[in-house]
CSV table of C-alpha atoms in Angstrom, one decimal:
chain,number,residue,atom,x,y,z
A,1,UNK,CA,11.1,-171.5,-22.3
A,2,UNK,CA,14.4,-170.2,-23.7
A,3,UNK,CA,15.3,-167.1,-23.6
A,4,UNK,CA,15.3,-165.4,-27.2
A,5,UNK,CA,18.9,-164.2,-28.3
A,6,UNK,CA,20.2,-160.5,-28.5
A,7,UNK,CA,22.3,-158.3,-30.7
A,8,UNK,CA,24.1,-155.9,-28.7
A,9,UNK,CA,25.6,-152.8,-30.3
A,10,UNK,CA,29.3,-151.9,-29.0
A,11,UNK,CA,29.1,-148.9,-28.9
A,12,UNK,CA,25.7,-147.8,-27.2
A,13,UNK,CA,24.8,-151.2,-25.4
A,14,UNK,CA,21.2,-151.2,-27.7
A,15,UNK,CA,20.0,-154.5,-27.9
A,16,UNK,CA,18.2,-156.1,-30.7
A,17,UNK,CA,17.1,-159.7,-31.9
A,18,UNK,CA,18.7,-160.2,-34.8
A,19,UNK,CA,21.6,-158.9,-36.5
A,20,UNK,CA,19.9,-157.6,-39.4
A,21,UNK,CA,18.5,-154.7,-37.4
A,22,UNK,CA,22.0,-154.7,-35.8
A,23,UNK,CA,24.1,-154.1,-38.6
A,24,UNK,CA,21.8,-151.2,-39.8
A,25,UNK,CA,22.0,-149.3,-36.7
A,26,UNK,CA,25.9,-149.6,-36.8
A,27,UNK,CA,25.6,-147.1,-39.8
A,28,UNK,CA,24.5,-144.6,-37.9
A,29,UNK,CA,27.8,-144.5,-35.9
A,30,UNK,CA,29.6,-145.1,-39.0
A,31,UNK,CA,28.3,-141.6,-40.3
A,32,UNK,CA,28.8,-140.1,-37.1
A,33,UNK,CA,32.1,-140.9,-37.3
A,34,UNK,CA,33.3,-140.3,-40.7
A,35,UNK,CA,35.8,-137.4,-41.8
A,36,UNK,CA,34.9,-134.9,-44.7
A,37,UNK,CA,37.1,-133.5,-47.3
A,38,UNK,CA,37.3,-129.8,-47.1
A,39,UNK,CA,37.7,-129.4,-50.9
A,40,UNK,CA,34.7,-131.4,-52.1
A,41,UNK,CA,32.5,-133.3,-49.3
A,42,UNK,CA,33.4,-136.7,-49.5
A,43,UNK,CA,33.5,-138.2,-46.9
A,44,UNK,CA,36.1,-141.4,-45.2
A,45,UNK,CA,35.5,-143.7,-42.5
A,46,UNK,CA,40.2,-143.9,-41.9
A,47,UNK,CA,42.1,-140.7,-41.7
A,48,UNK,CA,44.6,-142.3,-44.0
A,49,UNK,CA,42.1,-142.7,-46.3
A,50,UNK,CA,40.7,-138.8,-46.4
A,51,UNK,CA,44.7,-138.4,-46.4
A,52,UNK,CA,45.4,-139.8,-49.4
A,53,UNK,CA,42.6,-138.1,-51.1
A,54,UNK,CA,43.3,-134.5,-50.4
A,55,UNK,CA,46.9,-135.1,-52.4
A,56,UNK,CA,44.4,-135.4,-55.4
A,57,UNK,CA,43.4,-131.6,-54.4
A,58,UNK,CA,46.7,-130.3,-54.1
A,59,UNK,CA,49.8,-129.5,-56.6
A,60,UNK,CA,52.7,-130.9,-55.0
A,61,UNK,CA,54.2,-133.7,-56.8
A,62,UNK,CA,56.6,-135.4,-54.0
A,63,UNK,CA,57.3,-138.9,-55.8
A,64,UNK,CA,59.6,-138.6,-59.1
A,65,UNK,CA,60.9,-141.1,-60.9
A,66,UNK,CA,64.6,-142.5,-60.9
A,67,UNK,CA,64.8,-142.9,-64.2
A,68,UNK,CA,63.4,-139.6,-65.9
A,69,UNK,CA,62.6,-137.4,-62.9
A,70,UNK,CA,59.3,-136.6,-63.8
A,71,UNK,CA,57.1,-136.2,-60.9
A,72,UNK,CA,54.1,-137.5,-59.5
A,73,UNK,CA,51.0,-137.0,-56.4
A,74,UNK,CA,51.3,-140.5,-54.9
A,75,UNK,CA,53.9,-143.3,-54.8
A,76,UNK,CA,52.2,-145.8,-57.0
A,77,UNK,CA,51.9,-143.6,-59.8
A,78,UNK,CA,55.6,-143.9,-60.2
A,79,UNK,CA,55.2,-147.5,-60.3
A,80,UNK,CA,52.7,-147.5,-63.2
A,81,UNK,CA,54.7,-144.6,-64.9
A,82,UNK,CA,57.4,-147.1,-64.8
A,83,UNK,CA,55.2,-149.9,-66.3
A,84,UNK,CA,53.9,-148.0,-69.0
A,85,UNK,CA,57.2,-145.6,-70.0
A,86,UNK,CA,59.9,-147.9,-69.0
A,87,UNK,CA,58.4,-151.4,-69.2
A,88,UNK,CA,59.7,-152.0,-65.7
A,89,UNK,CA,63.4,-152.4,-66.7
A,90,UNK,CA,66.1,-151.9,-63.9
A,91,UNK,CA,68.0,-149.4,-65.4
A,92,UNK,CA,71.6,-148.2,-63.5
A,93,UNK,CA,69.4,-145.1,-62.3
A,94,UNK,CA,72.1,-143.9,-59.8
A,95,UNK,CA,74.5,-143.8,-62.6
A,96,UNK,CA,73.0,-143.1,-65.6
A,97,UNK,CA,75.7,-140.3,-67.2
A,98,UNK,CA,78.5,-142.5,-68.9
A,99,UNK,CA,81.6,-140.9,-69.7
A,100,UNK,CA,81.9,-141.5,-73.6
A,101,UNK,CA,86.2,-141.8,-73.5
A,102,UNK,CA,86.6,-144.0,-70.4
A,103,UNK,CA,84.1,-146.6,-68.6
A,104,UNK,CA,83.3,-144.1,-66.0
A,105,UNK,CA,79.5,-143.4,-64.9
A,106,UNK,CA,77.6,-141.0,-63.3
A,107,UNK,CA,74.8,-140.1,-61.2
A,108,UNK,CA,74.6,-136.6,-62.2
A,109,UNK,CA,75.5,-134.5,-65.0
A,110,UNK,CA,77.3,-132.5,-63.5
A,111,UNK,CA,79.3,-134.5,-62.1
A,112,UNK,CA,80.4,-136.0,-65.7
A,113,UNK,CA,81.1,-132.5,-66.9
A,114,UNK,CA,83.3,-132.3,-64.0
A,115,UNK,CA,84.8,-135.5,-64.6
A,116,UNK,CA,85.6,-134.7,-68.2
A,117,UNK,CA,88.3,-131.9,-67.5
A,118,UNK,CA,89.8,-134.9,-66.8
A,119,UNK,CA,90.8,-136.1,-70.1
A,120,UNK,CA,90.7,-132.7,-71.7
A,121,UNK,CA,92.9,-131.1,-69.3
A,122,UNK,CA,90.7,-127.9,-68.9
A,123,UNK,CA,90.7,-126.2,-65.7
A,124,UNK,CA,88.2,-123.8,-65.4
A,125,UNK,CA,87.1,-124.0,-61.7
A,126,UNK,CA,89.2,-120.9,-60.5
A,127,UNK,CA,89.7,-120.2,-57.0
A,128,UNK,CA,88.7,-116.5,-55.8
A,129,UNK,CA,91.1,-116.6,-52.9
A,130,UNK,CA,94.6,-117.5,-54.8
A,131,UNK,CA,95.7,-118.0,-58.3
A,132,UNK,CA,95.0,-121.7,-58.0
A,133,UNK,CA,92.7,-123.8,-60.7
A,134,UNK,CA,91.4,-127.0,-61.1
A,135,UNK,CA,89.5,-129.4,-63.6
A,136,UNK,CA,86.7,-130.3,-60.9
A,137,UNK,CA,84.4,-128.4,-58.3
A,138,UNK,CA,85.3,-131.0,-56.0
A,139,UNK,CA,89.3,-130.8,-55.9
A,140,UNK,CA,88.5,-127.1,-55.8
A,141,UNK,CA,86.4,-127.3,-52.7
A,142,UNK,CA,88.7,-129.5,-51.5
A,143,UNK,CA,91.8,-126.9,-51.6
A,144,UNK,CA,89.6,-124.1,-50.5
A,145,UNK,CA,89.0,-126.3,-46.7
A,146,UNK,CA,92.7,-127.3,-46.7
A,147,UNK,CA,94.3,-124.2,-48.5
A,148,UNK,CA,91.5,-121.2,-47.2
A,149,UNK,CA,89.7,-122.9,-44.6
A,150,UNK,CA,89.4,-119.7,-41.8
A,151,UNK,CA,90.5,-117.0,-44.0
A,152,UNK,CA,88.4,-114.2,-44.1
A,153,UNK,CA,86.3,-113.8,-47.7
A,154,UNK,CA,87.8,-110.6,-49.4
A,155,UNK,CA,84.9,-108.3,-50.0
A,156,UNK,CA,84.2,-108.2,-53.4
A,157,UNK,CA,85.6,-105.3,-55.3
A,158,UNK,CA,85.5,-106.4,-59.0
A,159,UNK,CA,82.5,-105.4,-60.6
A,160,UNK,CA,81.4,-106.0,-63.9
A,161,UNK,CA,80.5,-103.2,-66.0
A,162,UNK,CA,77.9,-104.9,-68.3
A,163,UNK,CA,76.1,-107.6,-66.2
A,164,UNK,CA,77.1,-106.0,-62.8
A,165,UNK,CA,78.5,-109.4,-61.2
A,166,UNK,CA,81.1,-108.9,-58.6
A,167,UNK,CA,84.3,-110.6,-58.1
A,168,UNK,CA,87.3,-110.5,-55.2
A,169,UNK,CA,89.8,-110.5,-57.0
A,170,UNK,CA,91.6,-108.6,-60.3
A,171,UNK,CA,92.1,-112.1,-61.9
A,172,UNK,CA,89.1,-113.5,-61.6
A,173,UNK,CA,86.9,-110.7,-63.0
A,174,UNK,CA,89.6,-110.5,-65.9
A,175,UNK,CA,89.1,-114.3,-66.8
A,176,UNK,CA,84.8,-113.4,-66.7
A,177,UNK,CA,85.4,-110.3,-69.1
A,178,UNK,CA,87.5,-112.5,-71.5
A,179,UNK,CA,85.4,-115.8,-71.1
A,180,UNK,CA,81.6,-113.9,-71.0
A,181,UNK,CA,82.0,-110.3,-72.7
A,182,UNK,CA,85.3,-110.4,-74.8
A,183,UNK,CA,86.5,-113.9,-76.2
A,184,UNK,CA,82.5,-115.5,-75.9
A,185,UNK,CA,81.5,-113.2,-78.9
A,186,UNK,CA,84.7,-112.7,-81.2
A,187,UNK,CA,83.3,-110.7,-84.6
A,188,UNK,CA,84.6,-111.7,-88.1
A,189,UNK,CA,86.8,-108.6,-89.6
A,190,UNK,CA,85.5,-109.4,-93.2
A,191,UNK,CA,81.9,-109.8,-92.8
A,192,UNK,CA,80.6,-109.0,-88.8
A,193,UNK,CA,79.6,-111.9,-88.1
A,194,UNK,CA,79.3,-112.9,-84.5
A,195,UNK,CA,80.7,-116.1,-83.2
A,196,UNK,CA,80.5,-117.8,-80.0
A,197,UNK,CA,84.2,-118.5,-79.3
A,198,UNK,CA,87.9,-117.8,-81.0
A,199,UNK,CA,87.3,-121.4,-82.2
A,200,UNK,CA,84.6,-120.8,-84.6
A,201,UNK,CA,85.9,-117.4,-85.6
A,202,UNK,CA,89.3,-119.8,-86.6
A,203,UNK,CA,87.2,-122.0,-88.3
A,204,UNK,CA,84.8,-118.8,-90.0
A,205,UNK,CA,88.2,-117.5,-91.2
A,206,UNK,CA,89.7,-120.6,-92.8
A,207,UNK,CA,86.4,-120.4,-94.9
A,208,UNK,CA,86.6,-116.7,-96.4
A,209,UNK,CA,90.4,-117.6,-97.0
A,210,UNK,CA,89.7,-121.3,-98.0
A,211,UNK,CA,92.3,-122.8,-96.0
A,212,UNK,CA,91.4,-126.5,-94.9
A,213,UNK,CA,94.5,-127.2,-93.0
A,214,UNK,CA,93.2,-130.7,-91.1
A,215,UNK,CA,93.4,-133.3,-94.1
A,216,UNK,CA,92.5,-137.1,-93.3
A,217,UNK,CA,95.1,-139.8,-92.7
A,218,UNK,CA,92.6,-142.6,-94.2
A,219,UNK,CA,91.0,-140.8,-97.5
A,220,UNK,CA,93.2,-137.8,-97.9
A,221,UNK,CA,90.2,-135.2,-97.5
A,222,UNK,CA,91.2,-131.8,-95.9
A,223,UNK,CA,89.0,-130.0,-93.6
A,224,UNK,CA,89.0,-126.2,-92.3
A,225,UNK,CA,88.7,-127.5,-88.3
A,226,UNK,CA,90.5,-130.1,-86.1
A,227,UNK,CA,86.9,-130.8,-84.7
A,228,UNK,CA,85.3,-131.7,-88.1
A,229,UNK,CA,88.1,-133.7,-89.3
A,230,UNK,CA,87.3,-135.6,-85.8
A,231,UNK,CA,84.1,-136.1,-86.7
A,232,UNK,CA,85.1,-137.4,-90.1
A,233,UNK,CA,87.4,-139.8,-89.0
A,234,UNK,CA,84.7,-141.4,-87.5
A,235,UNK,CA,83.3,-143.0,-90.5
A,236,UNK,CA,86.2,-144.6,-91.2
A,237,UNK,CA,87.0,-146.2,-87.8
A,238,UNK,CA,83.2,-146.7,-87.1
A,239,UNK,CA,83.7,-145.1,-83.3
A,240,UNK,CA,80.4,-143.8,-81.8
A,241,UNK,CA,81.7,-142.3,-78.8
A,242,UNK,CA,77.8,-140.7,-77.7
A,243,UNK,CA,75.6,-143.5,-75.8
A,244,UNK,CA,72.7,-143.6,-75.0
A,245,UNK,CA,72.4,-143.7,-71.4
A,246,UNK,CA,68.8,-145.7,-71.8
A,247,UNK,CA,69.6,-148.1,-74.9
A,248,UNK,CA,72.2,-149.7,-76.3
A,249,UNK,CA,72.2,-147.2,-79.4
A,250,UNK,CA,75.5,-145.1,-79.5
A,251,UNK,CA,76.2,-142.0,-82.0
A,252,UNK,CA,79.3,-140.2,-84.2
A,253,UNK,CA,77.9,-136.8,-82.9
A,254,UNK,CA,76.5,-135.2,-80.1
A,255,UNK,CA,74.1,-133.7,-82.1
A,256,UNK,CA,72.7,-136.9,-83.5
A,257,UNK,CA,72.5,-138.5,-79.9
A,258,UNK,CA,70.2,-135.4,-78.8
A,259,UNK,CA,68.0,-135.8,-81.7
A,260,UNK,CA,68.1,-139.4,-79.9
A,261,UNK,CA,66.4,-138.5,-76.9
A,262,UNK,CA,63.8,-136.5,-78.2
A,263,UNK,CA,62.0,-138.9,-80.6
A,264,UNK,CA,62.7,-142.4,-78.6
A,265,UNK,CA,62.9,-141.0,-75.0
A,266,UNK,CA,61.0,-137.7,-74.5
A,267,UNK,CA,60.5,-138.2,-70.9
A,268,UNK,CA,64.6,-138.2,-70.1
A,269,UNK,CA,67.2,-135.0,-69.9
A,270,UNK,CA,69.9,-136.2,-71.6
């Protein structure tokens, strides 16, 4: 007579004679054995698993996307984020901030800004420690580790009277009370208004006196600021120096390419 075949359980030796009955007493270890969620109950047979769901519970968002920096709880919602907001192009994420007078690109903003001293010829990263200035933080840095590096920090012993920031030196709290408090806000002798630099008051002027002292090469037209008649030019020579960092659109104004980014790409800080 043969001998009738058995089910043994792995993890308590019980026998049985089929694995029907087998399989159901496995379940019992399987609840034994599975992990609750603090936060609502449920209940995993992986850690990974009970992991992954108690990032739905909490509000850190450690996955952002490359292309608009919006954030997310788990990795493969970037993905789909991608999918749906980006169709999945490969955009040049790590240098997505073009400079608009040279082929130069980005990776932050800030950087660009830096960048466009450059052709402007603006310094205005001051040293603290010497009379020194230069178009970008980094050459700046750069001569305060060559140039300072050791030197003592003066104490500060500049203070601002009106927003109470300190400064170590005479010069540099002189070029804050000229730049922030005195030549930020220039007022209009003939009717108070307040402007935001000498520029516009220049140009707020030219208008009480009528004086449009710019005049087009191409058409003739005469206009009361250097930076309008810029802008005017443009129409001429078709140049649309603002591009689009996500599209090929470009733009004659600043303005226009902000306006931009708000209706076709809400999702991305220009």
């Amino acid at each position: 007579m043969a001998l009738n075949k058995t089910f043994k359980c792995d993890d308590c030796d019980q026998c049985f004679l089929s694995k029907i009955p087998l399989d159901k007493h496995k379940l019992l270890h399987l609840k034994k054995s599975q992990l609750g969620c603090n936060y609502c109950g449920r209940t995993f047979l992986q850690k990974y698993k009970l992991r992954r769901h108690i990032v739905t519970h909490s509000t850190e968002k450690p996955f952002s996307c490359p292309i608009c920096k919006k954030q997310f709880k788990r990795k493969h919602e970037v993905s789909k984020h991608d999918r749906i907001v980006h169709q999945g192009k490969k955009y040049n994420v790590y240098k997505s901030y073009k400079c608009s007078l040279c082929p130069k690109a980005f990776t932050h903003l800030a950087a660009l800004e830096d960048h466009q001293f450059v052709h402007t010829g603006q310094k205005s990263h001051l040293c603290t420690m010497c009379p020194a200035s230069y178009a970008s933080k980094r050459n700046l840095e750069s001569h305060i580790k060559v140039d300072h590096e050791g030197h003592k920090r003066p104490k500060e012993s500049y203070q601002c009277e009106l927003c109470g920031k300190s400064f170590i030196s005479n010069r540099g709290y002189k070029v804050h009370m000229s730049h922030i408090h005195g030549d930020a806000k220039p007022k209009c002798q003939l009717c108070g208004k307040i402007v935001c630099s000498k520029e516009f008051l220049s140009i707020h002027m030219s208008m009480h006196l009528g004086e449009k002292p710019f005049c087009c090469e191409h058409c003739g037209k005469s206009f009361v600021s250097k930076s309008i008649l810029t802008i005017h030019v443009r129409s001429h020579t078709g140049e649309s120096p603002f591009v689009c960092s996500i599209c090929p659109k470009s733009f004659k104004q600043r303005s226009a390419l902000t306006g931009h980014y708000k209706s076709k790409h809400p999702n991305i800080k220009p």
